[in-house]
Short mmCIF file of C-alpha atoms in Angstrom, two decimals:
data_model
loop_
_atom_site.label_atom_id
_atom_site.label_comp_id
_atom_site.label_asym_id
_atom_site.label_seq_id
_atom_site.Cartn_x
_atom_site.Cartn_y
_atom_site.Cartn_z
CA MET A 1 0.06 -0.23 -0.15
CA ALA A 2 1.35 3.49 -1.08
CA GLY A 3 0.38 6.15 1.08
CA ARG A 4 0.30 10.13 0.17
CA GLY A 5 3.12 11.08 2.24
CA THR A 6 1.49 14.40 3.03
CA ARG A 7 3.45 17.03 4.25
CA CYS A 8 2.65 20.95 5.31
CA TYR A 9 4.72 23.80 5.63
CA LEU A 10 4.53 27.46 6.85
CA ALA A 11 5.57 29.61 3.83
CA VAL A 12 6.27 33.37 3.83
CA ASP A 13 6.24 35.67 0.55
CA LEU A 14 9.72 36.81 -0.09
CA ALA A 15 8.25 40.03 -1.31
CA VAL A 16 7.71 40.89 2.48
CA PHE A 17 11.49 40.95 3.12
CA ASN A 18 11.96 43.37 -0.08
CA GLU A 19 9.77 46.15 1.26
CA PRO A 20 10.97 49.49 2.56
CA THR A 21 11.80 49.73 6.29
CA SER A 22 8.86 52.02 7.01
CA THR A 23 6.57 49.26 5.50
CA LEU A 24 8.27 46.68 7.38
CA ASN A 25 7.86 48.70 10.61
CA ALA A 26 3.94 49.19 9.96
CA TRP A 27 3.40 45.62 9.19
CA ILE A 28 5.23 44.79 12.69
CA ASN A 29 3.03 47.26 14.58
CA SER A 30 -0.10 45.82 12.92
CA LYS A 31 -2.84 43.71 14.56
CA HIS A 32 -1.68 40.44 13.25
CA PRO A 33 2.26 41.15 12.36
CA ILE A 34 2.94 37.76 11.53
CA LEU A 35 -0.31 35.75 10.74
CA GLU A 36 -1.13 38.04 7.95
CA CYS A 37 1.78 36.95 5.82
CA LEU A 38 1.91 33.33 6.72
CA HIS A 39 0.60 30.78 4.01
CA LEU A 40 0.20 27.00 3.88
CA LEU A 41 2.50 24.98 1.40
CA LYS A 42 1.19 21.26 1.18
CA THR A 43 3.13 18.78 -0.74
CA SER A 44 1.89 15.05 -1.51
CA TRP A 45 2.38 11.83 -3.51
CA GLN A 46 -0.97 11.53 -5.51
CA SER A 47 -1.85 8.98 -8.11
CA PRO A 48 -2.05 10.51 -11.62
CA LEU A 49 -5.27 8.76 -12.07
CA ARG A 50 -6.94 10.91 -9.48
CA THR A 51 -8.31 14.56 -10.22
CA PRO A 52 -5.37 16.50 -8.50
CA GLU A 53 -6.63 18.61 -5.28
CA PHE A 54 -5.44 22.00 -7.16
CA GLU A 55 -7.85 21.25 -9.70
CA PHE A 56 -10.66 20.89 -7.65
CA TYR A 57 -9.94 24.43 -5.93
CA HIS A 58 -9.72 25.92 -9.67
CA ARG A 59 -12.86 24.20 -10.49
CA ILE A 60 -14.78 25.45 -7.52
CA SER A 61 -13.31 29.10 -7.93
CA GLN A 62 -14.62 29.08 -11.59
CA ARG A 63 -17.86 27.75 -10.80
CA ALA A 64 -18.40 29.99 -7.66
CA LYS A 65 -17.77 33.03 -9.95
CA GLU A 66 -20.10 31.65 -12.40
CA LEU A 67 -22.91 31.59 -9.53
CA ARG A 68 -21.88 34.82 -8.01
CA MET A 69 -21.30 33.23 -4.80
CA ASP A 70 -18.39 33.78 -2.27
CA ILE A 71 -17.12 30.76 -0.22
CA PRO A 72 -15.44 32.64 2.44
CA HIS A 73 -14.92 29.47 4.92
CA MET A 74 -12.96 27.38 2.50
CA ALA A 75 -9.33 27.58 2.03
CA THR A 76 -8.16 29.78 -0.94
CA MET A 77 -5.58 28.50 -3.70
CA LEU A 78 -2.89 30.86 -4.45
CA ALA A 79 -0.91 28.43 -6.59
CA GLY A 80 -0.74 24.77 -7.24
CA GLY A 81 0.85 22.38 -9.53
CA ARG A 82 2.57 18.70 -10.11
CA ILE A 83 6.19 18.39 -10.02
CA GLN A 84 7.64 17.22 -13.55
CA GLY A 85 9.70 14.30 -13.55
CA SER A 86 8.46 13.20 -9.96
CA LEU A 87 6.47 10.21 -11.38
CA GLN A 88 7.57 6.92 -9.56
CA SER A 89 6.06 3.46 -9.35
CA PHE A 90 5.75 2.02 -5.80
CA GLY A 91 4.33 -1.66 -6.73
CA PRO A 92 4.36 -4.27 -9.73
CA VAL A 93 4.11 -2.26 -12.81
CA PRO A 94 1.05 -3.76 -14.99
CA GLU A 95 1.37 -5.23 -18.24
CA GLY A 96 0.48 -3.86 -21.52
CA SER A 97 -1.55 -0.41 -21.51
CA GLN A 98 -3.28 -1.04 -17.93
CA PRO A 99 -2.93 2.17 -15.99
CA ASP A 100 -0.19 1.99 -13.12
CA ARG A 101 -2.36 2.20 -9.93
CA ASN A 102 0.66 2.34 -7.83
CA ALA A 103 2.41 5.37 -9.46
CA ARG A 104 2.85 8.34 -7.62
CA GLU A 105 3.98 11.82 -8.41
CA ILE A 106 4.37 14.94 -6.26
CA HIS A 107 1.67 17.64 -6.17
CA TRP A 108 2.07 20.84 -4.39
CA ILE A 109 -0.47 23.59 -3.45
CA LEU A 110 -0.07 26.94 -1.69
CA LEU A 111 -3.08 28.29 0.51
CA LYS A 112 -3.87 31.74 1.51
CA GLU A 113 -5.10 30.72 4.76
CA THR A 114 -3.57 29.08 7.74
CA GLY A 115 -5.92 27.18 10.53
CA ARG A 116 -5.53 25.68 13.91
CA PRO A 117 -7.09 22.28 14.95
CA LEU A 118 -10.80 22.47 15.72
CA GLY A 119 -9.85 21.00 19.19
CA THR A 120 -8.12 24.48 20.25
CA PHE A 121 -11.31 26.52 20.39
CA ASN A 122 -11.39 29.45 22.62
CA ASP A 123 -14.98 28.91 23.80
CA SER A 124 -18.03 26.92 23.03
CA LYS A 125 -19.66 29.51 20.81
CA GLN A 126 -16.28 29.32 18.65
CA LEU A 127 -16.80 25.76 18.38
CA LEU A 128 -20.38 25.84 17.09
CA GLN A 129 -19.64 28.63 15.05
CA ALA A 130 -16.73 26.79 13.22
CA ILE A 131 -19.18 23.65 12.70
CA GLU A 132 -21.86 26.02 11.23
CA ASP A 133 -19.34 27.72 8.88
CA THR A 134 -18.11 24.44 7.43
CA ALA A 135 -22.00 23.16 6.95
CA VAL A 136 -22.39 26.26 4.97
CA THR A 137 -19.44 25.54 2.97
CA ILE A 138 -20.74 21.93 2.37
CA ARG A 139 -23.99 23.42 0.90
CA GLN A 140 -22.18 26.08 -1.23
CA LEU A 141 -19.87 23.08 -2.51
CA SER A 142 -22.96 21.18 -3.46
CA ARG A 143 -24.14 24.12 -5.63
CA CYS A 144 -20.92 23.85 -7.28
CA ASP A 145 -21.43 20.01 -7.83
CA VAL A 146 -18.53 19.09 -5.67
CA LEU A 147 -18.63 16.63 -2.76
CA HIS A 148 -15.87 16.88 -0.19
CA ARG A 149 -16.24 13.25 0.98
CA ASP A 150 -13.56 13.60 4.03
CA VAL A 151 -15.06 16.00 6.51
CA SER A 152 -13.09 14.96 9.58
CA ILE A 153 -11.23 16.50 12.47
CA ASN A 154 -8.23 17.31 10.70
CA ASN A 155 -9.92 18.96 7.59
CA VAL A 156 -12.27 21.21 9.79
CA LEU A 157 -9.88 24.20 11.12
CA ILE A 158 -10.32 27.29 12.85
CA ASN A 159 -8.78 30.49 10.70
CA VAL A 160 -6.09 31.89 12.74
CA LEU A 161 -6.87 35.38 11.67
CA THR A 162 -10.64 35.07 11.75
CA GLY A 163 -11.52 32.84 14.35
CA ARG A 164 -14.20 31.25 12.09
CA GLY A 165 -14.41 27.83 10.41
CA LEU A 166 -12.29 26.56 7.62
CA LEU A 167 -12.44 23.54 5.35
CA VAL A 168 -9.56 22.17 3.79
CA ASP A 169 -8.25 19.00 1.91
CA PHE A 170 -9.89 18.23 -1.34
CA ASP A 171 -7.85 15.19 -2.03
CA ALA A 172 -10.94 12.77 -1.70
CA ALA A 173 -13.54 15.04 -3.54
CA ARG A 174 -15.76 14.17 -6.18
CA ASP A 175 -16.78 16.23 -9.08
CA ASP A 176 -20.51 15.40 -10.06
CA ARG A 177 -19.96 17.01 -13.39
CA ALA A 178 -17.64 14.29 -14.14
CA ALA A 179 -19.95 11.68 -15.33
CA ALA A 180 -17.25 8.79 -15.35
CA VAL A 181 -16.81 9.32 -11.82
CA ALA A 182 -20.21 9.90 -10.28
CA GLY A 183 -21.51 6.67 -10.98
CA ARG A 184 -19.10 4.65 -8.87
CA PRO A 185 -20.16 4.08 -5.16
CA GLY A 186 -17.61 3.11 -2.65
CA ILE A 187 -16.45 4.13 0.91
CA THR A 188 -14.00 7.07 0.92
CA GLY A 189 -13.29 9.08 4.01
CA THR A 190 -11.92 8.83 7.45
CA PRO A 191 -13.23 5.93 9.38
CA ASP A 192 -14.09 7.72 12.39
CA PHE A 193 -16.47 10.40 10.76
CA LEU A 194 -18.23 8.48 8.03
CA ALA A 195 -21.90 8.58 7.92
CA LEU A 196 -23.43 5.39 8.91
CA ALA A 197 -25.11 4.84 6.10
CA LEU A 198 -21.78 4.48 4.07
CA GLU A 199 -21.44 1.17 5.65
CA SER A 200 -23.69 -0.24 2.64
CA GLN A 201 -21.43 1.64 0.17
CA PRO A 202 -24.29 3.73 -1.60
CA LEU A 203 -23.31 6.55 -3.71
CA HIS A 204 -21.93 9.37 -1.65
CA ALA A 205 -24.66 11.95 -1.27
CA VAL A 206 -24.18 15.54 0.27
CA TRP A 207 -26.06 14.61 3.49
CA HIS A 208 -23.45 12.08 4.19
CA ASP A 209 -21.04 14.97 4.56
CA TYR A 210 -23.23 16.82 6.88
CA GLU A 211 -23.48 13.67 9.02
CA SER A 212 -19.79 13.58 8.86
CA LEU A 213 -19.70 16.88 10.28
CA TYR A 214 -21.75 15.84 13.21
CA TRP A 215 -19.47 13.16 14.21
CA VAL A 216 -16.51 15.71 13.99
CA SER A 217 -18.70 17.87 16.62
CA VAL A 218 -19.12 14.76 18.64
CA PHE A 219 -15.23 13.80 18.73
CA ALA A 220 -14.32 17.51 19.47
CA ILE A 221 -16.78 17.80 22.40
CA LEU A 222 -16.09 14.49 23.82
CA ARG A 223 -12.51 15.02 23.43
CA HIS A 224 -11.95 18.91 24.61
CA MET A 225 -15.19 20.20 25.97
CA PRO A 226 -14.59 20.48 30.00
CA GLN A 227 -16.78 18.88 32.23
CA VAL A 228 -18.75 16.46 30.16
CA VAL A 229 -20.69 13.35 31.79
CA ILE A 230 -21.84 10.78 29.29
CA THR A 231 -23.88 7.58 29.87
CA HIS A 232 -23.09 4.98 27.34
CA ARG A 233 -23.54 1.03 27.02
CA ASP A 234 -24.72 1.02 30.86
CA ARG A 235 -21.67 2.86 32.03
CA THR A 236 -21.13 6.48 33.20
CA HIS A 237 -18.13 8.28 32.01
CA ASN A 238 -17.20 11.60 33.76
CA LEU A 239 -14.70 12.67 31.40
CA ASP A 240 -12.56 14.80 33.63
CA ASN A 241 -9.29 13.65 32.48
CA SER A 242 -7.84 12.31 28.91
CA LEU A 243 -7.56 8.68 29.95
CA ALA A 244 -11.29 8.62 30.62
CA ARG A 245 -12.05 10.29 27.43
CA ALA A 246 -9.73 7.98 25.63
CA LYS A 247 -11.60 4.99 26.83
CA CYS A 248 -15.09 6.55 26.09
CA MET A 249 -13.95 7.39 22.62
CA ASP A 250 -12.78 3.96 22.13
CA GLU A 251 -16.20 2.52 22.91
CA ILE A 252 -17.73 4.96 20.28
CA PHE A 253 -15.24 4.99 17.39
CA GLY A 254 -12.94 2.34 18.53
CA ALA A 255 -14.23 -0.54 15.72
CA ARG A 256 -11.26 -0.98 13.04
CA THR A 257 -12.42 -3.54 10.60
CA GLN A 258 -12.49 -3.42 6.76
CA PRO A 259 -14.90 -2.31 5.76
CA PRO A 260 -15.44 -0.32 8.98
CA GLN A 261 -18.06 -1.35 11.27
CA MET A 262 -20.25 1.37 12.79
CA SER A 263 -21.82 -0.60 15.90
CA GLY A 264 -20.40 1.78 18.63
CA LYS A 265 -21.61 5.05 16.71
CA TYR A 266 -25.06 3.17 16.13
CA ASP A 267 -25.32 2.64 19.99
CA PHE A 268 -24.19 6.08 20.40
CA LEU A 269 -27.01 7.65 18.49
CA ARG A 270 -29.64 5.11 20.28
CA GLU A 271 -28.56 4.81 23.96
CA ALA A 272 -26.25 7.57 25.05
CA ASP A 273 -27.37 10.42 27.55
CA TYR A 274 -24.62 13.14 27.82
CA VAL A 275 -24.56 16.25 30.22
CA ILE A 276 -22.15 19.22 29.74
CA ASN A 277 -22.30 20.83 32.88
CA ASN A 278 -22.65 24.53 32.70
CA ASN A 279 -23.23 24.46 28.94
CA MET A 280 -26.80 24.48 28.04
CA ALA A 281 -25.91 25.51 24.28
CA ILE A 282 -23.67 22.49 23.71
CA SER A 283 -25.99 20.09 25.50
CA SER A 284 -28.93 21.43 23.35
CA TYR A 285 -26.83 20.92 20.31
CA MET A 286 -26.00 17.50 21.12
CA GLU A 287 -29.61 16.65 21.78
CA ARG A 288 -30.97 18.15 18.69
CA THR A 289 -28.59 16.81 16.29
CA SER A 290 -28.57 13.40 17.68
CA SER A 291 -32.43 13.18 18.01
CA HIS A 292 -32.44 14.26 14.10
CA LEU A 293 -30.13 11.34 12.95
CA GLU A 294 -31.47 8.93 15.21
CA ALA A 295 -35.08 9.59 13.63
CA LEU A 296 -33.43 9.33 10.31
CA TYR A 297 -31.96 5.92 10.82
CA ASN A 298 -35.09 4.68 12.84
CA THR A 299 -36.92 5.25 9.44
CA PHE A 300 -34.24 3.63 7.34
CA ALA A 301 -34.78 0.54 9.92
CA LYS A 302 -38.55 0.32 9.15
CA ILE A 303 -38.04 0.79 5.47
CA LYS A 304 -35.49 -2.16 5.80
CA SER A 305 -37.99 -4.28 7.68
CA ILE A 306 -40.73 -3.70 5.11
CA ILE A 307 -38.28 -4.81 2.17
CA LYS A 308 -37.64 -7.88 4.19
CA GLN A 309 -41.30 -8.73 4.34
CA LEU A 310 -42.05 -7.85 0.85
CA LYS A 311 -39.03 -10.27 -0.37
CA SER A 312 -40.62 -13.04 1.80
CA ILE A 313 -43.69 -12.70 0.15
CA LEU A 314 -42.08 -12.83 -3.24
CA SER A 315 -39.92 -15.81 -2.44
CA SER A 316 -42.69 -17.76 -0.96
CA THR A 317 -45.09 -16.81 -3.86
CA LEU A 318 -42.49 -17.99 -6.69
CA SER A 319 -41.40 -20.84 -4.49
CA SER A 320 -45.19 -22.29 -4.55
CA GLU A 321 -45.13 -21.77 -8.40
CA ASP A 322 -41.94 -23.73 -8.83
CA ASN A 323 -43.20 -26.29 -6.16
CA SER A 324 -39.75 -25.87 -4.83
CA SER A 325 -39.21 -25.83 -0.78
CA ASP A 326 -35.92 -24.00 -1.23
CA PRO A 327 -36.21 -20.79 0.46
CA SER A 328 -33.39 -19.22 -1.07
CA LEU A 329 -34.73 -19.25 -4.52
CA LEU A 330 -34.18 -15.84 -5.14
CA SER A 331 -30.59 -15.97 -4.52
CA GLY A 332 -29.50 -18.70 -6.86
CA PRO A 333 -28.72 -18.64 -10.38
CA TYR A 334 -32.08 -19.55 -11.72
CA ASP A 335 -34.38 -16.41 -12.00
CA PRO A 336 -37.99 -17.49 -11.84
CA LEU A 337 -39.07 -13.98 -12.81
CA GLU A 338 -37.92 -14.51 -16.30
CA GLU A 339 -40.00 -17.32 -16.70
CA LEU A 340 -43.07 -15.23 -16.03
CA GLN A 341 -43.88 -13.86 -19.48
CA VAL A 342 -47.27 -12.68 -18.28
CA TRP A 343 -46.31 -9.44 -16.72
CA THR A 344 -46.09 -5.74 -18.19
CA PRO A 345 -42.59 -4.50 -18.35
CA GLN A 346 -43.43 -2.09 -15.53
CA GLN A 347 -44.35 -4.98 -13.20
CA HIS A 348 -41.38 -7.21 -14.37
CA SER A 349 -39.18 -4.01 -13.61
CA THR A 350 -40.62 -3.27 -10.26
CA LEU A 351 -39.90 -7.15 -8.96
CA LYS A 352 -36.60 -7.13 -10.15
CA TRP A 353 -36.04 -3.80 -8.40
CA LEU A 354 -37.30 -5.69 -5.28
CA LYS A 355 -35.35 -8.78 -5.65
CA ASN A 356 -31.89 -6.64 -6.24
CA TYR A 357 -32.64 -4.32 -3.29
CA THR A 358 -30.01 -3.57 -0.90
CA ASN A 359 -29.45 -1.11 2.21
CA ALA A 360 -27.54 1.13 -0.29
CA ASN A 361 -30.78 1.79 -2.04
CA HIS A 362 -32.26 3.92 0.79
CA HIS A 363 -28.95 4.81 2.17
CA GLY A 364 -28.06 6.68 -1.06
CA LEU A 365 -31.32 8.70 -1.22
CA LYS A 366 -30.43 12.46 -1.86
CA GLY A 367 -33.49 14.19 -1.15
CA GLU A 368 -37.01 14.68 -1.05
CA ARG A 369 -38.00 13.92 -4.66
CA ASP A 370 -35.99 10.67 -4.15
CA VAL A 371 -37.82 9.68 -1.23
CA GLN A 372 -41.08 10.28 -2.67
CA ASP A 373 -39.94 7.94 -5.82
CA HIS A 374 -38.82 5.31 -3.45
CA LEU A 375 -42.03 5.22 -1.56
CA THR A 376 -43.74 5.00 -4.70
CA THR A 377 -41.97 2.26 -5.83
CA LEU A 378 -42.45 0.36 -2.65
CA LEU A 379 -46.33 0.80 -3.41
CA GLU A 380 -45.93 -0.34 -6.65
CA CYS A 381 -44.04 -3.67 -5.33
CA CYS A 382 -47.23 -3.94 -3.05
CA ASP A 383 -49.49 -3.91 -6.20
CA THR A 384 -47.47 -6.04 -8.47
CA LEU A 385 -47.11 -8.75 -5.60
CA ALA A 386 -50.87 -8.57 -5.01
CA CYS A 387 -51.44 -9.45 -8.52
CA LEU A 388 -48.71 -12.07 -8.68
CA SER A 389 -50.09 -13.71 -5.65
CA GLY A 390 -53.71 -13.76 -7.35
CA ARG A 391 -52.57 -15.59 -10.41
CA LEU A 392 -50.09 -18.35 -8.62
CA LEU A 393 -51.56 -19.22 -5.65
CA THR A 394 -54.56 -20.98 -4.30
CA ASP A 395 -57.29 -18.57 -3.11
CA THR A 396 -56.93 -19.19 0.40
CA GLN A 397 -53.08 -18.58 0.30
CA ALA A 398 -53.96 -15.40 -1.93
CA ILE A 399 -56.23 -14.08 0.75
CA LEU A 400 -53.25 -14.45 3.44
CA VAL A 401 -50.85 -12.60 1.16
CA GLN A 402 -53.36 -10.07 0.57
CA ASP A 403 -53.98 -9.15 4.10
CA ARG A 404 -50.06 -9.09 4.77
CA ILE A 405 -49.82 -6.84 1.74
CA THR A 406 -52.36 -4.32 3.11
CA GLN A 407 -50.55 -4.27 6.51
CA ILE A 408 -47.43 -3.43 4.58
CA ARG A 409 -49.04 -0.63 2.49
CA SER A 410 -50.25 0.95 5.86
CA ASP A 411 -46.72 0.50 7.27
CA ILE A 412 -45.33 2.62 4.28
CA SER A 413 -48.12 5.22 4.36
CA SER A 414 -47.36 5.75 7.97
CA LEU A 415 -43.67 6.00 7.48
CA PRO A 416 -42.23 9.41 9.49
CA HIS A 417 -41.14 12.26 7.30
CA ILE A 418 -37.38 11.53 6.02
CA SER A 419 -35.77 14.62 6.82
CA PHE A 420 -31.88 14.65 5.85
CA PRO A 421 -29.40 16.67 7.71
CA GLY A 422 -28.62 19.98 6.03
CA HIS A 423 -26.59 23.10 7.02
CA GLY A 424 -29.87 24.40 8.98
CA LEU A 425 -29.33 21.81 11.45
CA PHE A 426 -26.23 23.20 12.73
CA SER A 427 -27.26 26.77 12.78
CA VAL A 428 -25.57 28.58 16.07
CA ALA A 429 -28.70 31.12 16.11
CA ARG A 430 -30.90 27.96 17.44
CA PHE A 431 -28.91 27.57 20.57
CA ARG A 432 -27.77 31.27 21.19
CA ALA A 433 -30.53 31.75 23.77
CA TYR A 434 -29.23 29.01 26.05
CA GLY A 435 -25.85 31.04 26.56
CA PHE A 436 -22.28 29.84 25.59
CA SER A 437 -19.71 28.74 28.16
CA SER A 438 -16.64 30.78 28.29
CA GLN A 439 -14.41 27.81 28.79
CA ALA A 440 -11.44 27.07 26.46
CA ALA A 441 -10.80 23.52 25.07
CA VAL A 442 -8.92 20.98 27.42
CA PRO A 443 -5.90 19.70 26.13
CA TYR A 444 -5.86 16.01 25.20
CA ARG A 445 -2.91 14.37 26.78
CA VAL A 446 -3.05 10.81 27.74
CA PRO A 447 -0.66 9.94 30.85
CA PHE A 448 2.10 7.56 29.61
CA GLN A 449 1.33 4.04 29.94
CA THR A 450 4.34 1.52 31.32
CA ASP A 451 2.62 -1.05 29.13
CA PRO A 452 3.42 -0.47 25.28
CA MET A 453 0.40 -2.42 24.29
CA GLU A 454 -2.04 -0.35 26.64
CA ARG A 455 -0.59 2.90 24.97
CA MET A 456 -1.11 1.38 21.43
CA ARG A 457 -4.66 0.47 22.33
CA LEU A 458 -5.51 4.19 23.71
CA GLY A 459 -4.15 5.31 20.30
CA VAL A 460 -1.05 7.21 22.13
CA GLY A 461 1.73 6.25 20.00
CA ARG A 462 1.91 6.69 16.25
CA LEU A 463 1.56 3.45 14.31
CA THR A 464 3.43 3.44 11.09
CA ALA A 465 3.70 -0.16 9.99
CA VAL A 466 -0.09 -0.83 9.94
CA THR A 467 -2.79 -0.17 7.48
CA PRO A 468 -4.98 2.72 7.75
CA TYR A 469 -7.81 0.49 9.06
CA GLU A 470 -5.78 -0.47 11.93
CA ARG A 471 -4.42 2.74 12.97
CA ARG A 472 -6.19 4.32 15.76
CA HIS A 473 -8.45 6.96 15.32
CA ARG A 474 -6.43 9.69 17.14
CA THR A 475 -4.17 9.74 14.37
CA GLY A 476 -6.76 10.78 11.75
CA THR A 477 -6.12 8.85 9.05
CA SER A 478 -8.13 8.78 6.10
CA PHE A 479 -8.56 5.99 3.49
CA SER A 480 -10.40 5.13 0.25
CA ALA A 481 -11.75 1.69 -0.04
CA PHE A 482 -13.06 2.44 -3.30
CA THR A 483 -14.28 -0.01 -6.30
CA GLY A 484 -12.54 1.58 -9.20
CA ASP A 485 -13.27 5.01 -8.09
CA ILE A 486 -9.99 7.05 -8.58
#
């Protein structure tokens, strides 16, 4: 596995040192004598098959101008490119004209703004403001047909000059105007902050980035907010020291499998109770955002149950027609649907859709229109199954199936309204009335453990000889387990 070897440097324009003495004196006496002229230089080894990060910055800038839209909380690119002659292969070279997926070349990019980690917020208002600024930026990027796809604790910064949010790192971004890339689902991002829906590998949607932002805020609050008490998995954690924070976060973000398992985060949404003492704003924020996502995934669970019942009816009906006792008839190479020539193309298409349905179908929904189309198709499945049972089953069997379908139709009609997370979910104005705590972030320092394996379990030491899935979440490593999506 070849990594990107990303390096970041502070850069100063040489023209600053060529200014007259009077200008330098004015610069030194200004409000931000150093920060105003500091920029960020980033270098990394990137695959030549990927769209370069500097190209994304260029496209976003051009499209924002076309839309007459300003994106103030995204880093501004001053310059960028690739170093000619740096292309190297870090693995076996493929035969013939196949693209070398192990090849890497050096890309560089110079950003105007510099930022500090989100976990260094001055107070709770600054933390929530940075989260809201990032949410607004995600919305603006979607208007430019670009998805970030790696919203993580290391990519959401606090601008050192303005104190507002700053979104960086477009290495994993996707341009939805590039049709060759847009149709390839997969998992891309930093494991700890992936949306739960991405476990089923649907096509990445903008609301997945919003959910990732929620997990970024949870990570920052549990890791750096003072006076946090959380009850999770029948355990009460008083997060009054770094070791307690590490153990609590291990329960939530600790799973390291490929593909990543999200059981800890699922449990957190369903079961966690939390109190941030003397900080009603953060407590209300956590309650509101968590409840929103919990309701969304509860609805998804109901849709999954409905699909399971519909598939059961289809399987039992076709098994009856084939006089077969095999309950897995739909999963074998023989497709009984192809033998039924009496259906209209629409009916046949609906049953094929039901047969091939997976969790990715509803986890990949993008908006209200997709939801309505999805529910309409589910109702069409009920109608088609009712017609199918009437033709293939005995009268007694058909009546029983009709009763089940009637109940399923009722369940579909009573499904709660599906509301995907959006930028409004993170609005600071909703929590201003509660008042913000003036307490700054708590440093995260796990005491030294005499047992090296204990230090490794808590993610204190840096693990350099393991895969991104095995690295502990506190190193913030991102990965891309794509299926040809490069």
